[in-house]
Amino acid sequence: MSESRKLHVGAAQLGPIAKDESRAAVVERLIALLHQGASVGCELVVFPELALTTFFPRWFTDDIAGHDHYYEQSMPSAETQPLFDAAKELGVGFALGYAELTEPDAEGVIHRYNTTVLVERDGSIVGKFRKVHIPGHEADEPWRPFQHLERRYFEESSEGFPVWRCFDSIVGMATCNDRRWPETYREMGLQGVEMVLIGYNTPIHYAPDPGQNALQGFHNHLCMQAGAYQNGTWVVGVAKGGTEEGVESLAQSCIIAPSGQIVAQAVTTGDELISAIADLDWCNHYKETLFDFARYRRPELYQRITSQKGVIKPPADSGDASS
Ligand code: CDT
């Protein structure tokens, strides 16, 4: 009988990053967590969304270009190269969220993305994922105690949800708000994904509907556990938590099995490494039974999911749409 495939994965939760904390200081924190991961046997360590800076979209500006210092113009850069070097030396890969400023495209346009880079155990780049679902707002909304201006600072990716064969597995990525959308996981599920890596910055206070504040932890786990189970995949959810520049963000980083069960969870709101030995063949228990897509899915009945964006209700006088 063949041995089951295992991937020892770490979720490297970060505590707050102050506005004036240098890249060098942050990279030192990341390297310390990578070393912790190596010391317990991790082959892959996942860092949060925008893991090199404070969560700058909380501040309005008319001058985005004046905020370019929050973005990386290359990856690796001189400041992040030590993390790549440590990965190679330790033989531990990583996923790292950061703000990306691209080279000018063919039309001379520079783009800003909320990006995650995935790096193999030899320090080589496997691929990049650019956030698809950009939450929050574009315009100044000074009535909020703090803002969520991701839609001002970042473009929506049009590259979707690729997966990669790496770490002797099939790995995909998503970023923060992407985790709340079932399409995120299903797109990767249809490519056979076995592990989805997700970094997040989730403020506890949700200004448009503060009634949701008390449910942040519940909703965080609810969507990732459902995504894992319904697609028979591991999910690694990693927070930047704690109180950063006066804003409290959710921690509760976790590693979720293809059964939907949480197998490891952070207990602090600061820098903390948790890990699990992920049995990748456990995915098949779900992919080949209840969620055998080829056997049971009915894509011909799901047309609205790709052809329609918002809700279209039946006309008011149409009665029961099914009768
Ligand atoms: N970073 C990020 O995507 N945060 C969102 C907050 C939504 S409130 C505007 C999240 O989904 O957690």
Tab-separated table of C-alpha atoms in Angstrom, residues 21-313:
chain	number	residue	atom	x	y	z
A	21	GLU	CA	7.571	50.089	11.432
A	22	SER	CA	10.320	49.547	8.855
A	23	ARG	CA	10.212	46.781	6.226
A	24	ALA	CA	13.448	45.456	7.697
A	25	ALA	CA	11.828	45.087	11.133
A	26	VAL	CA	8.777	43.355	9.666
A	27	VAL	CA	10.916	40.997	7.585
A	28	GLU	CA	12.801	40.076	10.779
A	29	ARG	CA	9.475	39.115	12.373
A	30	LEU	CA	8.612	37.007	9.317
A	31	ILE	CA	11.986	35.267	9.383
A	32	ALA	CA	11.575	34.502	13.102
A	33	LEU	CA	8.231	32.840	12.325
A	34	LEU	CA	9.783	30.943	9.404
A	35	HIS	CA	12.443	29.621	11.786
A	36	GLN	CA	9.732	28.545	14.235
A	37	GLY	CA	8.022	26.746	11.377
A	38	ALA	CA	11.252	25.016	10.392
A	39	SER	CA	11.894	23.947	13.985
A	40	VAL	CA	8.596	22.031	14.121
A	41	GLY	CA	9.040	20.529	10.645
A	42	CYS	CA	6.944	22.825	8.422
A	43	GLU	CA	7.572	22.676	4.684
A	44	LEU	CA	5.307	25.641	3.926
A	45	VAL	CA	4.512	28.696	6.085
A	46	VAL	CA	1.639	31.023	5.204
A	47	PHE	CA	1.755	34.721	6.134
A	48	PRO	CA	-1.234	37.129	6.102
A	49	GLU	CA	-2.551	39.606	3.534
A	50	LEU	CA	-0.479	42.841	3.273
A	51	ALA	CA	2.073	41.331	5.625
A	52	LEU	CA	4.814	43.904	5.040
A	53	THR	CA	3.005	47.062	6.147
A	54	THR	CA	0.259	48.412	8.308
A	55	PHE	CA	-3.224	48.083	6.726
A	56	PHE	CA	-2.922	51.454	4.957
A	57	PRO	CA	-6.331	51.371	3.146
A	58	ARG	CA	-7.852	52.586	6.408
A	59	TRP	CA	-6.646	56.108	5.549
A	60	PHE	CA	-8.102	58.299	2.798
A	61	THR	CA	-5.819	60.112	0.375
A	62	ASP	CA	-6.314	62.139	-2.801
A	63	ASP	CA	-2.784	61.255	-3.793
A	64	ILE	CA	-2.418	57.489	-4.237
A	65	ALA	CA	0.987	57.909	-5.898
A	66	GLY	CA	2.118	59.645	-2.713
A	67	HIS	CA	1.497	56.310	-0.970
A	68	ASP	CA	3.660	54.227	-3.286
A	69	HIS	CA	6.020	53.505	-0.401
A	70	TYR	CA	3.412	51.006	0.863
A	71	TYR	CA	3.766	48.974	-2.375
A	72	GLU	CA	6.495	46.604	-3.582
A	73	GLN	CA	7.854	47.333	-7.042
A	74	SER	CA	9.652	43.998	-7.230
A	75	MET	CA	9.453	40.678	-5.437
A	76	PRO	CA	11.881	39.863	-4.045
A	77	SER	CA	13.184	43.340	-3.336
A	78	ALA	CA	16.347	44.271	-1.450
A	79	GLU	CA	14.254	44.372	1.748
A	80	THR	CA	12.437	41.055	1.233
A	81	GLN	CA	15.427	39.126	-0.178
A	82	PRO	CA	16.471	37.977	3.350
A	83	LEU	CA	13.144	36.132	3.666
A	84	PHE	CA	13.746	34.337	0.360
A	85	ASP	CA	17.287	33.513	1.502
A	86	ALA	CA	16.002	32.122	4.802
A	87	ALA	CA	13.420	30.005	2.961
A	88	LYS	CA	16.130	28.462	0.781
A	89	GLU	CA	18.470	27.899	3.709
A	90	LEU	CA	15.754	26.273	5.835
A	91	GLY	CA	14.036	24.434	2.970
A	92	VAL	CA	10.713	25.986	3.972
A	93	GLY	CA	8.464	27.602	1.364
A	94	PHE	CA	6.098	30.465	2.109
A	95	ALA	CA	3.134	32.512	0.903
A	96	LEU	CA	3.360	36.257	1.533
A	97	GLY	CA	0.712	38.931	1.002
A	98	TYR	CA	1.856	42.402	-0.100
A	99	ALA	CA	0.783	45.474	-2.054
A	100	GLU	CA	2.071	45.207	-5.625
A	101	LEU	CA	2.913	48.106	-7.932
A	102	THR	CA	3.469	46.770	-11.447
A	103	GLU	CA	5.755	47.893	-14.222
A	104	PRO	CA	3.953	50.005	-16.847
A	105	ASP	CA	1.923	47.765	-19.200
A	106	ALA	CA	1.854	48.073	-23.026
A	107	GLU	CA	-0.248	51.248	-22.685
A	108	GLY	CA	2.125	52.670	-20.107
A	109	VAL	CA	-0.328	52.119	-17.229
A	110	ILE	CA	0.904	51.113	-13.781
A	111	HIS	CA	-1.371	48.790	-11.793
A	112	ARG	CA	-1.867	48.319	-8.063
A	113	TYR	CA	-2.880	44.895	-6.795
A	114	ASN	CA	-3.366	43.189	-3.452
A	115	THR	CA	-1.081	40.251	-4.188
A	116	THR	CA	0.238	37.056	-2.616
A	117	VAL	CA	3.429	35.398	-3.811
A	118	LEU	CA	3.965	31.668	-3.340
A	119	VAL	CA	7.558	30.516	-2.913
A	120	GLU	CA	8.897	26.939	-3.029
A	121	ARG	CA	11.299	25.363	-0.547
A	122	ASP	CA	14.267	26.265	-2.748
A	123	GLY	CA	13.367	29.967	-2.690
A	124	SER	CA	11.977	30.014	-6.241
A	125	ILE	CA	8.695	31.746	-7.051
A	126	VAL	CA	5.857	29.353	-7.902
A	127	GLY	CA	3.284	31.993	-8.794
A	128	LYS	CA	1.357	35.075	-7.746
A	129	PHE	CA	-2.294	35.537	-6.878
A	130	ARG	CA	-3.975	38.941	-7.164
A	131	LYS	CA	-7.068	39.540	-5.030
A	132	VAL	CA	-10.312	39.176	-6.973
A	133	HIS	CA	-13.039	40.460	-4.617
A	134	ILE	CA	-11.998	43.940	-3.454
A	135	PRO	CA	-14.196	45.051	-0.548
A	136	GLY	CA	-14.963	48.424	0.988
A	137	HIS	CA	-15.334	51.725	-0.865
A	138	GLU	CA	-13.534	54.114	-3.256
A	139	ALA	CA	-14.564	57.540	-1.987
A	140	ASP	CA	-13.783	59.371	1.245
A	141	GLU	CA	-16.325	58.401	3.928
A	142	PRO	CA	-15.185	60.452	6.919
A	143	TRP	CA	-18.243	59.449	8.985
A	144	ARG	CA	-16.603	56.070	9.623
A	145	PRO	CA	-14.368	55.708	12.701
A	146	PHE	CA	-11.809	54.323	10.204
A	147	GLN	CA	-12.151	53.652	6.515
A	148	HIS	CA	-11.817	50.599	4.295
A	149	LEU	CA	-10.551	52.096	1.035
A	150	GLU	CA	-9.272	48.963	-0.661
A	151	ARG	CA	-11.336	49.900	-3.725
A	152	ARG	CA	-9.345	53.132	-3.950
A	153	TYR	CA	-5.930	51.550	-3.473
A	154	PHE	CA	-6.317	48.315	-5.469
A	155	GLU	CA	-7.643	47.122	-8.795
A	156	GLU	CA	-9.707	43.955	-9.064
A	157	SER	CA	-7.712	41.140	-10.587
A	158	SER	CA	-9.030	39.712	-13.836
A	159	GLU	CA	-6.836	36.623	-13.544
A	160	GLY	CA	-9.218	34.492	-11.487
A	161	PHE	CA	-8.173	31.613	-9.260
A	162	PRO	CA	-5.330	29.553	-10.738
A	163	VAL	CA	-3.846	26.573	-8.907
A	164	TRP	CA	-0.295	25.275	-9.056
A	165	ARG	CA	1.319	21.859	-8.783
A	166	CYS	CA	3.875	22.474	-6.032
A	167	PHE	CA	4.744	21.139	-2.581
A	168	ASP	CA	3.868	17.712	-4.025
A	169	SER	CA	0.281	18.903	-4.004
A	170	ILE	CA	-2.182	21.160	-5.869
A	171	VAL	CA	-2.200	24.560	-4.177
A	172	GLY	CA	-4.345	27.668	-4.700
A	173	MET	CA	-4.628	31.059	-3.036
A	174	ALA	CA	-7.265	33.618	-2.122
A	175	THR	CA	-7.081	36.856	-0.191
A	176	CYS	CA	-9.234	37.959	2.720
A	177	ASN	CA	-12.612	39.006	1.299
A	178	ASP	CA	-12.269	36.320	-1.401
A	179	ARG	CA	-12.833	33.766	1.373
A	180	ARG	CA	-16.436	34.875	1.865
A	181	TRP	CA	-17.448	33.937	-1.710
A	182	PRO	CA	-18.271	30.296	-2.525
A	183	GLU	CA	-17.181	30.806	-6.148
A	184	THR	CA	-13.597	31.275	-4.921
A	185	TYR	CA	-13.326	27.737	-3.597
A	186	ARG	CA	-15.383	26.105	-6.365
A	187	GLU	CA	-13.213	27.632	-9.092
A	188	MET	CA	-10.208	25.993	-7.443
A	189	GLY	CA	-12.144	22.857	-6.509
A	190	LEU	CA	-12.841	22.320	-10.202
A	191	GLN	CA	-9.061	22.300	-10.742
A	192	GLY	CA	-8.544	19.656	-8.056
A	193	VAL	CA	-7.151	21.965	-5.392
A	194	GLU	CA	-5.882	20.254	-2.245
A	195	MET	CA	-4.814	23.265	-0.190
A	196	VAL	CA	-6.073	26.865	-0.323
A	197	LEU	CA	-3.898	29.534	1.332
A	198	ILE	CA	-5.756	32.615	2.588
A	199	GLY	CA	-4.379	35.681	4.381
A	200	TYR	CA	-6.714	38.240	5.939
A	201	ASN	CA	-7.054	41.626	7.694
A	202	THR	CA	-10.562	41.754	9.131
A	203	PRO	CA	-11.482	44.728	11.328
A	204	ILE	CA	-13.923	43.725	14.063
A	205	HIS	CA	-15.981	46.888	13.568
A	206	TYR	CA	-18.031	46.832	10.353
A	207	ALA	CA	-19.307	50.377	9.954
A	208	PRO	CA	-22.122	49.711	7.411
A	209	ASP	CA	-23.781	47.213	9.813
A	210	PRO	CA	-22.226	47.054	13.313
A	211	GLY	CA	-24.638	44.250	14.168
A	212	GLN	CA	-22.153	41.993	12.368
A	213	ASN	CA	-19.266	42.932	14.693
A	214	ALA	CA	-19.982	40.214	17.231
A	215	LEU	CA	-20.172	37.621	14.450
A	216	GLN	CA	-16.787	38.306	12.807
A	217	GLY	CA	-15.146	35.212	14.292
A	218	PHE	CA	-18.135	33.012	13.456
A	219	HIS	CA	-18.342	34.247	9.841
A	220	ASN	CA	-14.585	33.859	9.372
A	221	HIS	CA	-14.668	30.195	10.253
A	222	LEU	CA	-18.072	29.546	8.691
A	223	CYS	CA	-17.015	30.512	5.162
A	224	MET	CA	-13.609	28.809	5.238
A	225	GLN	CA	-14.937	25.604	6.807
A	226	ALA	CA	-17.732	25.438	4.218
A	227	GLY	CA	-15.254	26.083	1.383
A	228	ALA	CA	-13.005	23.296	2.643
A	229	TYR	CA	-15.758	20.705	3.069
A	230	GLN	CA	-17.693	21.463	-0.123
A	231	ASN	CA	-14.542	21.112	-2.218
A	232	GLY	CA	-12.648	18.465	-0.259
A	233	THR	CA	-9.626	20.684	0.350
A	234	TRP	CA	-7.407	21.904	3.146
A	235	VAL	CA	-7.780	25.624	3.909
A	236	VAL	CA	-5.171	27.659	5.791
A	237	GLY	CA	-6.562	30.987	7.055
A	238	VAL	CA	-3.992	33.435	8.451
A	239	ALA	CA	-4.740	36.743	10.160
A	240	LYS	CA	-3.006	39.978	10.854
A	241	GLY	CA	-4.793	40.445	14.164
A	242	GLY	CA	-4.748	42.638	17.240
A	243	THR	CA	-5.080	46.405	17.568
A	244	GLU	CA	-3.176	48.189	14.794
A	245	GLU	CA	-3.151	51.995	14.705
A	246	GLY	CA	-6.236	51.977	16.947
A	247	VAL	CA	-8.203	49.443	14.869
A	248	GLU	CA	-8.929	46.018	16.341
A	249	SER	CA	-8.726	43.159	13.847
A	250	LEU	CA	-9.748	39.529	14.098
A	251	ALA	CA	-7.075	36.922	14.838
A	252	GLN	CA	-8.273	33.277	15.086
A	253	SER	CA	-5.970	31.979	12.341
A	254	CYS	CA	-6.760	28.360	11.635
A	255	ILE	CA	-6.002	25.258	9.617
A	256	ILE	CA	-9.073	23.441	8.312
A	257	ALA	CA	-9.238	19.834	7.088
A	258	PRO	CA	-11.201	18.658	4.030
A	259	SER	CA	-13.862	17.467	6.485
A	260	GLY	CA	-14.455	21.122	7.406
A	261	GLN	CA	-13.034	20.585	10.892
A	262	ILE	CA	-10.572	23.061	12.396
A	263	VAL	CA	-7.459	21.090	13.335
A	264	ALA	CA	-5.321	23.994	14.645
A	265	GLN	CA	-6.207	27.498	15.787
A	266	ALA	CA	-4.227	30.479	17.075
A	267	VAL	CA	-4.911	31.419	20.679
A	268	THR	CA	-3.329	34.896	20.748
A	269	THR	CA	-3.783	38.090	18.723
A	270	GLY	CA	-0.055	38.510	18.090
A	271	ASP	CA	2.770	36.865	16.144
A	272	GLU	CA	2.060	33.146	16.534
A	273	LEU	CA	2.833	30.061	14.508
A	274	ILE	CA	0.395	27.162	14.419
A	275	SER	CA	0.874	24.093	12.268
A	276	ALA	CA	-0.639	20.826	11.134
A	277	ILE	CA	0.470	17.805	9.176
A	278	ALA	CA	-2.018	17.880	6.312
A	279	ASP	CA	-2.895	14.495	4.844
A	280	LEU	CA	-3.498	15.465	1.222
A	281	ASP	CA	-5.121	12.143	0.405
A	282	TRP	CA	-7.863	12.977	2.930
A	283	CYS	CA	-9.169	15.338	0.201
A	284	ASN	CA	-10.195	12.334	-1.890
A	285	HIS	CA	-12.575	11.099	0.803
A	286	TYR	CA	-14.748	14.065	-0.177
A	287	LYS	CA	-13.742	14.567	-3.813
A	288	GLU	CA	-14.594	10.942	-4.647
A	289	THR	CA	-17.824	10.566	-2.658
A	290	LEU	CA	-20.336	13.297	-1.731
A	291	PHE	CA	-18.497	15.917	-3.786
A	292	ASP	CA	-17.670	13.805	-6.828
A	293	PHE	CA	-18.163	16.768	-9.152
A	294	ALA	CA	-18.073	14.781	-12.404
A	295	ARG	CA	-20.870	12.554	-11.164
A	296	TYR	CA	-23.153	14.909	-9.293
A	297	ARG	CA	-22.756	18.530	-10.407
A	298	ARG	CA	-25.424	20.080	-12.692
A	299	PRO	CA	-23.606	22.998	-14.348
A	300	GLU	CA	-26.336	23.328	-16.973
A	301	LEU	CA	-28.580	24.516	-14.117
A	302	TYR	CA	-26.094	27.029	-12.716
A	303	GLN	CA	-26.052	29.479	-15.650
A	304	ARG	CA	-26.938	32.531	-13.554
A	305	ILE	CA	-23.753	32.144	-11.561
A	306	THR	CA	-21.582	33.266	-14.472
A	307	SER	CA	-24.057	35.203	-16.637
A	308	GLN	CA	-25.596	37.441	-13.961
A	309	LYS	CA	-23.884	39.703	-11.402
A	310	GLY	CA	-26.569	41.186	-9.105
A	311	VAL	CA	-29.941	39.893	-7.944
A	312	ILE	CA	-32.847	39.952	-10.414
A	313	LYS	CA	-36.057	39.279	-8.522
